[in-house]
Short mmCIF file of C-alpha atoms in Angstrom, two decimals:
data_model
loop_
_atom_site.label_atom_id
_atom_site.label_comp_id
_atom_site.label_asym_id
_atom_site.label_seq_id
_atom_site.Cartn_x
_atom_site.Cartn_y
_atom_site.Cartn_z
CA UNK Q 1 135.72 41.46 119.47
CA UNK Q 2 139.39 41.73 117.66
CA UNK Q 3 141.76 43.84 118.53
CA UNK Q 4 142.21 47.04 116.52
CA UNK Q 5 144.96 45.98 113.69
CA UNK Q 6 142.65 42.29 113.67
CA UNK Q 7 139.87 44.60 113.46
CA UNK Q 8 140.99 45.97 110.25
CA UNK Q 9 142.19 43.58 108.52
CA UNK Q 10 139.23 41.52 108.81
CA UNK Q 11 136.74 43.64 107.55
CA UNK Q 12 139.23 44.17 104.92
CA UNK Q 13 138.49 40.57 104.26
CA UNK Q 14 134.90 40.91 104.69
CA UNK Q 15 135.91 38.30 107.79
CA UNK Q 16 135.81 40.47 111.18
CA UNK Q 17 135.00 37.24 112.60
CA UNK Q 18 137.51 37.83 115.78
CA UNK Q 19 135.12 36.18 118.13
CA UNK Q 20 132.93 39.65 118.48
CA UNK Q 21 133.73 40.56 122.11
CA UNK Q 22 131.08 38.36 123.10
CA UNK Q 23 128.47 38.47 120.66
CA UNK Q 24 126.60 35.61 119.57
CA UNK Q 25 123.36 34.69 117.84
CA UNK Q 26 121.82 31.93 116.09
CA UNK Q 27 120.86 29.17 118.62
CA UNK Q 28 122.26 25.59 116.76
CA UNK Q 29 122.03 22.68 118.68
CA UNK Q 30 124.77 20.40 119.09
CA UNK Q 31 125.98 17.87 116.10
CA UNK Q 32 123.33 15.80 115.14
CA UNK Q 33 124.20 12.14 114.26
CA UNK Q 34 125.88 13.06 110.56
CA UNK Q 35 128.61 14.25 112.61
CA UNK Q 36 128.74 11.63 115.14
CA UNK Q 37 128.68 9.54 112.09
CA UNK Q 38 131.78 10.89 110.49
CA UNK Q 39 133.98 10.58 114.11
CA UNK Q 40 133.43 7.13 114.29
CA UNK Q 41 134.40 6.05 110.43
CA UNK Q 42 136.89 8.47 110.94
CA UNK Q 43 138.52 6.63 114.35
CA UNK Q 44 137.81 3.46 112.46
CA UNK Q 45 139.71 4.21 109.70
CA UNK Q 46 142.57 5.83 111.85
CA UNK Q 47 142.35 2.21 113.65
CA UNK Q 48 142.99 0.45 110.50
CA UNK Q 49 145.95 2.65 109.08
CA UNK Q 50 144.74 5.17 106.35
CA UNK Q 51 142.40 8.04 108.36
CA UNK Q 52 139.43 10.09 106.95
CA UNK Q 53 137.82 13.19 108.50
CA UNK Q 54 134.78 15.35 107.07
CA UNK Q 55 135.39 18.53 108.53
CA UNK Q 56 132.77 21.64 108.52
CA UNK Q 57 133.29 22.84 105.08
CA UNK Q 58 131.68 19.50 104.27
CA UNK Q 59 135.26 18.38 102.44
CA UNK Q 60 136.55 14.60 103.68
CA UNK Q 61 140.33 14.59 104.19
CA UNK Q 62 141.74 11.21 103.52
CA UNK Q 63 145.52 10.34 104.61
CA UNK Q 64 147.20 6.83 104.02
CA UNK Q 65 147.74 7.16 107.57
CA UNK Q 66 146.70 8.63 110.76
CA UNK Q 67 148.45 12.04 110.61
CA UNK Q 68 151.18 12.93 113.42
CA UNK Q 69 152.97 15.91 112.40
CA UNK Q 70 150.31 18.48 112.60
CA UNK Q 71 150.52 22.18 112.54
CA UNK Q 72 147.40 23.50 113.48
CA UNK Q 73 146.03 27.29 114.73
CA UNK Q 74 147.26 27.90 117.97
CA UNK Q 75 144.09 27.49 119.63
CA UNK Q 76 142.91 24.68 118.03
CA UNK Q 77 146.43 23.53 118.89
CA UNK Q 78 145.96 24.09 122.43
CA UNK Q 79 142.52 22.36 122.38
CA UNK Q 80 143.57 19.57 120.95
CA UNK Q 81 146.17 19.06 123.79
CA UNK Q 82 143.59 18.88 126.14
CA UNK Q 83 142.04 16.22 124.54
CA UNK Q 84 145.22 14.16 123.93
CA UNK Q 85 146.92 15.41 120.82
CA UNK Q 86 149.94 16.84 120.15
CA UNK Q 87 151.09 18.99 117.28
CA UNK Q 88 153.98 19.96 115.97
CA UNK Q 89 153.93 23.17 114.30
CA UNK Q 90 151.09 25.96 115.10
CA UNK Q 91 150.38 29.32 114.07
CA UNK Q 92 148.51 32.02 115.34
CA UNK Q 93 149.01 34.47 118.53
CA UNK Q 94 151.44 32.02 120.69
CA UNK Q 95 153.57 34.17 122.79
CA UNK Q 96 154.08 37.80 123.90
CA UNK Q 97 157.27 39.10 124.19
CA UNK Q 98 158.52 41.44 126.93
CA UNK Q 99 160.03 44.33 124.79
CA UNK Q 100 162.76 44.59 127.35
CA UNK Q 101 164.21 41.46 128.09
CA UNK Q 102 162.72 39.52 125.17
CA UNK Q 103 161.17 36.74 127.40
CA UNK Q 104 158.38 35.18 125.73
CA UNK Q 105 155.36 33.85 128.05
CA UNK Q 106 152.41 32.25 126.14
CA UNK Q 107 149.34 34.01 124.81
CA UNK Q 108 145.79 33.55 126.27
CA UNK Q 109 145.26 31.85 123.14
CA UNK Q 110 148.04 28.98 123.66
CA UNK Q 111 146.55 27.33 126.80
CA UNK Q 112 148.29 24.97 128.02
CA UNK Q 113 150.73 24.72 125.18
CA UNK Q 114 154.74 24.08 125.41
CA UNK Q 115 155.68 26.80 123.49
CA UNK Q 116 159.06 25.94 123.46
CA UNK Q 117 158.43 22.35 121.97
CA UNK Q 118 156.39 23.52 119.19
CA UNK Q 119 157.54 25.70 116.11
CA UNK Q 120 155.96 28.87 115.81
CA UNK Q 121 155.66 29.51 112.14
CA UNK Q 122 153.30 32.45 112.46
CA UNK Q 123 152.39 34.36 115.80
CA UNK Q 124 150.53 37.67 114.32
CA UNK Q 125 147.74 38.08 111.76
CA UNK Q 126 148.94 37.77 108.11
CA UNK Q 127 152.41 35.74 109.59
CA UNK Q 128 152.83 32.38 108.16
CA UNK Q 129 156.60 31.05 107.09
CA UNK Q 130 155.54 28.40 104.13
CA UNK Q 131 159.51 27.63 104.06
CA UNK Q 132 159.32 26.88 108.15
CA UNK Q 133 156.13 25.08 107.36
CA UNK Q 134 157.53 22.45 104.33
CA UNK Q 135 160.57 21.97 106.90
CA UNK Q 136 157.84 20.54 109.68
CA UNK Q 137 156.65 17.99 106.61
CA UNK Q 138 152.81 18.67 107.83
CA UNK Q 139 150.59 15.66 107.44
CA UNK Q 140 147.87 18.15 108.06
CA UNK Q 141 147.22 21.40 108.74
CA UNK Q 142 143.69 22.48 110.93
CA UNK Q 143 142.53 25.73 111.90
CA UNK Q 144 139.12 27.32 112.58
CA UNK Q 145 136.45 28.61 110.82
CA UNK Q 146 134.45 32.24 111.41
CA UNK Q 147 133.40 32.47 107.71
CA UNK Q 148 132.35 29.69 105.13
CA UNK Q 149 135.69 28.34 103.96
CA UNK Q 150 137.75 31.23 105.26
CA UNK Q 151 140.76 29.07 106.67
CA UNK Q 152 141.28 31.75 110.17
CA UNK Q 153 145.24 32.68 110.75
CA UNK Q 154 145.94 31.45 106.82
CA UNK Q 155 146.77 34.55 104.86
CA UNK Q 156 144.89 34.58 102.00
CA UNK Q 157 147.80 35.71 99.19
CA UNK Q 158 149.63 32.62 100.70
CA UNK Q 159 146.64 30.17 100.64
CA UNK Q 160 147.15 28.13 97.63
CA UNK Q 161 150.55 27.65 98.31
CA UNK Q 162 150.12 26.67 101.52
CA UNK Q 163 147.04 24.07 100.67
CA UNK Q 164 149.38 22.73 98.16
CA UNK Q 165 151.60 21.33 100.99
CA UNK Q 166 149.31 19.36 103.24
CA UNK Q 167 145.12 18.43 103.04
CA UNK Q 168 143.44 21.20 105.71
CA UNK Q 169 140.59 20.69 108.03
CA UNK Q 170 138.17 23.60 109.17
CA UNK Q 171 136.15 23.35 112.12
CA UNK Q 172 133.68 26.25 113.03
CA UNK Q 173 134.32 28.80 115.59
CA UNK Q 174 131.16 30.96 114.51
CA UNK Q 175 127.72 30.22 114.07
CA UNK Q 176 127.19 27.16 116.40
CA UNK Q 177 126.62 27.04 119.83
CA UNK Q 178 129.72 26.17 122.07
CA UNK Q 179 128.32 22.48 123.19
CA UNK Q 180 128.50 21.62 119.48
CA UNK Q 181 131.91 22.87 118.48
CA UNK Q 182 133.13 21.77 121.69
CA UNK Q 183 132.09 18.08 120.13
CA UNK Q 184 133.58 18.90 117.06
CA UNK Q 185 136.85 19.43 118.38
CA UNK Q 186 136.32 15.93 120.36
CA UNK Q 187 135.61 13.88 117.21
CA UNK Q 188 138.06 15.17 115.57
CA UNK Q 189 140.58 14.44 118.56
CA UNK Q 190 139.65 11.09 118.57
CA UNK Q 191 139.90 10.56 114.52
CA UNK Q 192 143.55 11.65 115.58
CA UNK Q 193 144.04 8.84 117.99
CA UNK Q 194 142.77 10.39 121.69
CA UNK Q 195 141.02 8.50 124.11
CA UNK Q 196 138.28 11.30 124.80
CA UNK Q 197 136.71 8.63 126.93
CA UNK Q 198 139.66 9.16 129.51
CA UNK Q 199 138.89 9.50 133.06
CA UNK Q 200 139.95 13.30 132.68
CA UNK Q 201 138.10 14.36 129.70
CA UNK Q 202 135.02 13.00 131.20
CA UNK Q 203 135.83 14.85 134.16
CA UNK Q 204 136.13 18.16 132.47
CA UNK Q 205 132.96 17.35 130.62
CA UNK Q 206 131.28 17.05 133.77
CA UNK Q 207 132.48 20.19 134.96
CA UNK Q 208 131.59 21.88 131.92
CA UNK Q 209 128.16 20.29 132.02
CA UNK Q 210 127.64 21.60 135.67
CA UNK Q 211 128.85 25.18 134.82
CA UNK Q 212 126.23 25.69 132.39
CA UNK Q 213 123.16 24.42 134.30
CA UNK Q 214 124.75 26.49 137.22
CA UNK Q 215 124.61 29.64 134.69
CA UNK Q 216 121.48 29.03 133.40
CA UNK Q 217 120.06 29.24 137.05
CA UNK Q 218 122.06 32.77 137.51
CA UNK Q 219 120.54 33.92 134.32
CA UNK Q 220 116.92 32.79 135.45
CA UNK Q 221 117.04 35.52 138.35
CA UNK Q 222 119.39 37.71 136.66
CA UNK Q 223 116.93 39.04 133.99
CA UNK Q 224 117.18 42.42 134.47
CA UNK Q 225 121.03 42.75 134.35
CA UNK Q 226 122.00 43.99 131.11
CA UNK Q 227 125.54 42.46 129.62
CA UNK Q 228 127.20 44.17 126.94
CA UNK Q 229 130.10 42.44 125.02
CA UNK Q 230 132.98 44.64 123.82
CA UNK Q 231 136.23 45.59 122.71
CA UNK Q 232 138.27 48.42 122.85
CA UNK Q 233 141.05 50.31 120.66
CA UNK Q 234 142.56 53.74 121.09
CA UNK Q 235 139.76 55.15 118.15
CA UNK Q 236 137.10 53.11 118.46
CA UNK Q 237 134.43 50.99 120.60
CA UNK Q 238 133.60 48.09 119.29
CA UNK Q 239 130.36 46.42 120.66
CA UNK Q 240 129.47 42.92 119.32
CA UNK Q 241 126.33 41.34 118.19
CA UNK Q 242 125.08 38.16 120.01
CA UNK Q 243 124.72 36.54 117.04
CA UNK Q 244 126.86 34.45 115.63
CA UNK Q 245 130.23 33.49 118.25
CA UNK Q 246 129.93 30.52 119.21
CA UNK Q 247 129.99 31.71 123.22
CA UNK Q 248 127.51 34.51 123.16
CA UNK Q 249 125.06 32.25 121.23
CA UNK Q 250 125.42 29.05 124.33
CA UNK Q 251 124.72 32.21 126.53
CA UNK Q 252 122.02 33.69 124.72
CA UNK Q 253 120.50 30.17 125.11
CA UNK Q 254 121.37 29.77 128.86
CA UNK Q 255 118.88 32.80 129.40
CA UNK Q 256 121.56 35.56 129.63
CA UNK Q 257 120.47 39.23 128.69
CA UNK Q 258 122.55 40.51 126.29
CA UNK Q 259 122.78 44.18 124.46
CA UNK Q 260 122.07 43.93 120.84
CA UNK Q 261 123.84 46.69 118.89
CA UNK Q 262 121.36 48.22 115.97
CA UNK Q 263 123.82 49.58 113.47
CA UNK Q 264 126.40 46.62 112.62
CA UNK Q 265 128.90 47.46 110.38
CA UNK Q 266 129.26 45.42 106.82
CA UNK Q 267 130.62 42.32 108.17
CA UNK Q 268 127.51 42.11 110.37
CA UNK Q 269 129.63 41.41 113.48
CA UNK Q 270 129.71 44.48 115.51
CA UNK Q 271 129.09 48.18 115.96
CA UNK Q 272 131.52 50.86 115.79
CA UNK Q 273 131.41 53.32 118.60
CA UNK Q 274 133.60 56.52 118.85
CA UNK Q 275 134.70 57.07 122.64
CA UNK Q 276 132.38 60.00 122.34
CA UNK Q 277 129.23 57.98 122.01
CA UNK Q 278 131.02 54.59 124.03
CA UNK Q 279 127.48 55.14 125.97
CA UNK Q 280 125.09 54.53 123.81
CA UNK Q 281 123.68 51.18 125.05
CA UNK Q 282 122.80 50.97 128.75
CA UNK Q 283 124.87 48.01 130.42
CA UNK Q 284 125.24 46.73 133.82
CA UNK Q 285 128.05 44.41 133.08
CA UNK Q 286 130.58 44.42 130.58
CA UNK Q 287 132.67 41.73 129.51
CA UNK Q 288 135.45 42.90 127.86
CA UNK Q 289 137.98 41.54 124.86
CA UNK Q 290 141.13 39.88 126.86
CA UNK Q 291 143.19 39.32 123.32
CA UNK Q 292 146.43 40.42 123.52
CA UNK Q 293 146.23 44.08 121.31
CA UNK Q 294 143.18 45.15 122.53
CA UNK Q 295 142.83 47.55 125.15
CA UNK Q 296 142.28 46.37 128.57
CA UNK Q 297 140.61 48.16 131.39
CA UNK Q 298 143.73 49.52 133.26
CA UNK Q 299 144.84 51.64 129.96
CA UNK Q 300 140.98 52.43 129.30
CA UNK Q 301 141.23 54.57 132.48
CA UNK Q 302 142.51 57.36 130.38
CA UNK Q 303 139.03 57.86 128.34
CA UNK Q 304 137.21 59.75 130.25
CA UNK Q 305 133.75 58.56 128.80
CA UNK Q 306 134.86 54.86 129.44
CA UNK Q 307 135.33 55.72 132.87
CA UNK Q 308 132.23 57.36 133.40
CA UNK Q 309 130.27 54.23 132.17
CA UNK Q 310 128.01 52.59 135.12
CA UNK Q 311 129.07 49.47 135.13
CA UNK Q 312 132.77 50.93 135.18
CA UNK Q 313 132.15 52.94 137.83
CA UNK Q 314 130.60 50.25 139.69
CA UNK Q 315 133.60 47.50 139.24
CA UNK Q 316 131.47 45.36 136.78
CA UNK Q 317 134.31 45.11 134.20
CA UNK Q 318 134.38 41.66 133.58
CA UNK Q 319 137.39 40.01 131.16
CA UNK Q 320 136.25 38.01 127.76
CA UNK Q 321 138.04 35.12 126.20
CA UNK Q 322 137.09 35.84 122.86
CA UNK Q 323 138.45 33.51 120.96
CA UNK Q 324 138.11 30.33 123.42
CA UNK Q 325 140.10 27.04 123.29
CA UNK Q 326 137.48 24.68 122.66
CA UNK Q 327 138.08 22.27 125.03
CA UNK Q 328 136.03 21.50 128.43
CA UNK Q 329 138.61 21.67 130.61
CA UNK Q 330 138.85 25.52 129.11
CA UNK Q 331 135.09 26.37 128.24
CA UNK Q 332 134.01 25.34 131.89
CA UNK Q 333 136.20 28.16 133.61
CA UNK Q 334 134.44 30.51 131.22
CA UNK Q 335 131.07 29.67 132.10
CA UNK Q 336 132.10 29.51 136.19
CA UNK Q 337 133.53 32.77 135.47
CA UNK Q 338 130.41 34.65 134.00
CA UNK Q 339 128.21 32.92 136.46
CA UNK Q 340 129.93 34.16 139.25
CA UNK Q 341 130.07 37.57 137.96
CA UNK Q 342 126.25 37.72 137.37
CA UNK Q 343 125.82 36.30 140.84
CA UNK Q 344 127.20 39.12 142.61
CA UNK Q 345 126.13 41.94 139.68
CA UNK Q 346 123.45 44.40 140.66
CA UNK Q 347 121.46 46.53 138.21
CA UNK Q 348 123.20 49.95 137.70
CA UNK Q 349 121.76 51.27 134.16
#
């Protein structure tokens, strides 16, 4: 779910993607062999000087050579690191400053980013310095995807400027279950140059692997515990469809119960509760938007109705990376995470 001013702007846009505070839907499988396809001519070519990559809008980027200066969305940025890639420029919520001493620490978004060694050209929604961004000379830029060919963290009244600079790529963070974007963002490490065969990455992969057959068996005798996936501002409850993040829709598949609001708004993401009616849906765990801007459960103390909620009262407020860094060695603490919170859950609705 996005955080109020996110919120917004994105239904402004008719977007609203903001990962849905855990809401997914449509089950996809993982990439079939097109994509598979694509990685491999696309480390091939990288081996042999110029480089090629067909990203998820279905558009081939083709460089002369394989690119190195790449600004990319912060989480995709931080993903990519994990897999063995650096960039050089990103955008996208990077750091939060304390308003005091003006010390910057990184964003749950950044992962396990430098951000001291990269340039921040952009750290809010609708931020994005195009004269910081031609000073980086980009070989490519890459962000995510929550809506067909909506570039995420690329203000639109900038756009054409900005894909005037440097060729894009758009991978999907909506839509597609996590296994499959997860692979994704591995082909398209290894177009880049990374050895995704590497001792670690196949260790996090195994980890990841494990994490999920250790939350489908939670979820097999877990059937009666209602989750609920939401997001909080100060004027409104926002409770997300598992539909379409890419998350909600690997848990939906692992056998997880999840609430499924009725009335979605018109970007088809979420409903809109007012703190008055926060109760409509019956939940015995909630797991709840952890981006910074959003309200978190030690200022949602104040609303009475909030606190009054079962699964509040009964400590089964659970935190929700809601826009994940799609790498394994990030996914699998999610999936650990939920698992052990369903483990210990009991049925308070």
């Amino acid at each position: 779910m996005p955080s109020n001013a996110r919120a917004t702007s994105l239904t402004r846009r008719g977007i609203l993607a903001a990962g849905g505070a855990l809401g997914l839907g449509a089950v996809l499988a993982a990439c079939g062999d097109g994509d598979k396809k694509d990685a491999g001519s696309a480390s091939a070519s990288a081996k042999s000087g110029s480089w090629e990559f067909k990203d998820d809008r279905g558009q081939t980027v083709k460089t002369k050579a394989t690119p190195k200066n790449i600004v990319a969305f912060t989480g995709t940025a931080a993903a990519l690191k994990d897999f063995g890639v650096e960039v050089t420029g990103v955008f996208g919520p990077t750091y939060v400053e304390d308003p005091k001493t003006k010390a910057k620490k990184p964003d749950v978004q950044a992962g396990d980013l430098d951000i001291t060694k990269v340039k921040v050209i952009g750290n809010v929604w609708g931020e994005f310095n195009i004269e910081e961004y031609l000073k980086l000379q980009p070989e490519v830029l890459i962000t995510d995807m929550w809506e067909k060919d909506a570039l995420w963290y690329v203000p639109e009244e900038q756009k054409d400027k900005i894909l005037k600079i440097a060729p894009s790529v758009a991978l999907w963070a909506a839509g597609k279950s996590m296994p499959s974007v997860l692979q994704r963002h591995a082909d398209l490490a290894a177009s880049l140059g990374a050895d995704v065969n590497s001792e670690q990455v196949k260790k996090d992969k195994a980890r990841f692997e494990a994490a999920a057959e250790r939350l489908r068996k939670v979820a097999q005798g877990k059937k009666d515990i209602k989750v609920l996936i939401g997001s909080g501002d100060p004027n409104t409850f926002y409770v997300s469809t598992p539909v379409r993040p890419t998350d909600t829709l690997f848990f939906q598949e692992l056998g997880i119960n999840l609430v499924v609001p009725t009335k979605l708004d018109p970007s088809g993401w979420f409903e809109l509760l007012s703190w008055e009616n926060v109760d409509k849906y019956k939940a015995d765990v909630i797991l709840l938007d952890n981006r910074t801007g959003t309200l978190q459960p030690e200022q949602l103390k104040a609303k009475p109705t909030w606190a009054a909620l079962p699964a509040v009262k009964a400590g089964q407020v659970f935190p929700r990376v809601t826009e994940p860094v799609y790498s394994y060695a990030k996914c699998a603490p999610l999936l650990e995470d939920l698992a052990a919170a369903l483990e210990n859950a009991k049925k308070v609705s």
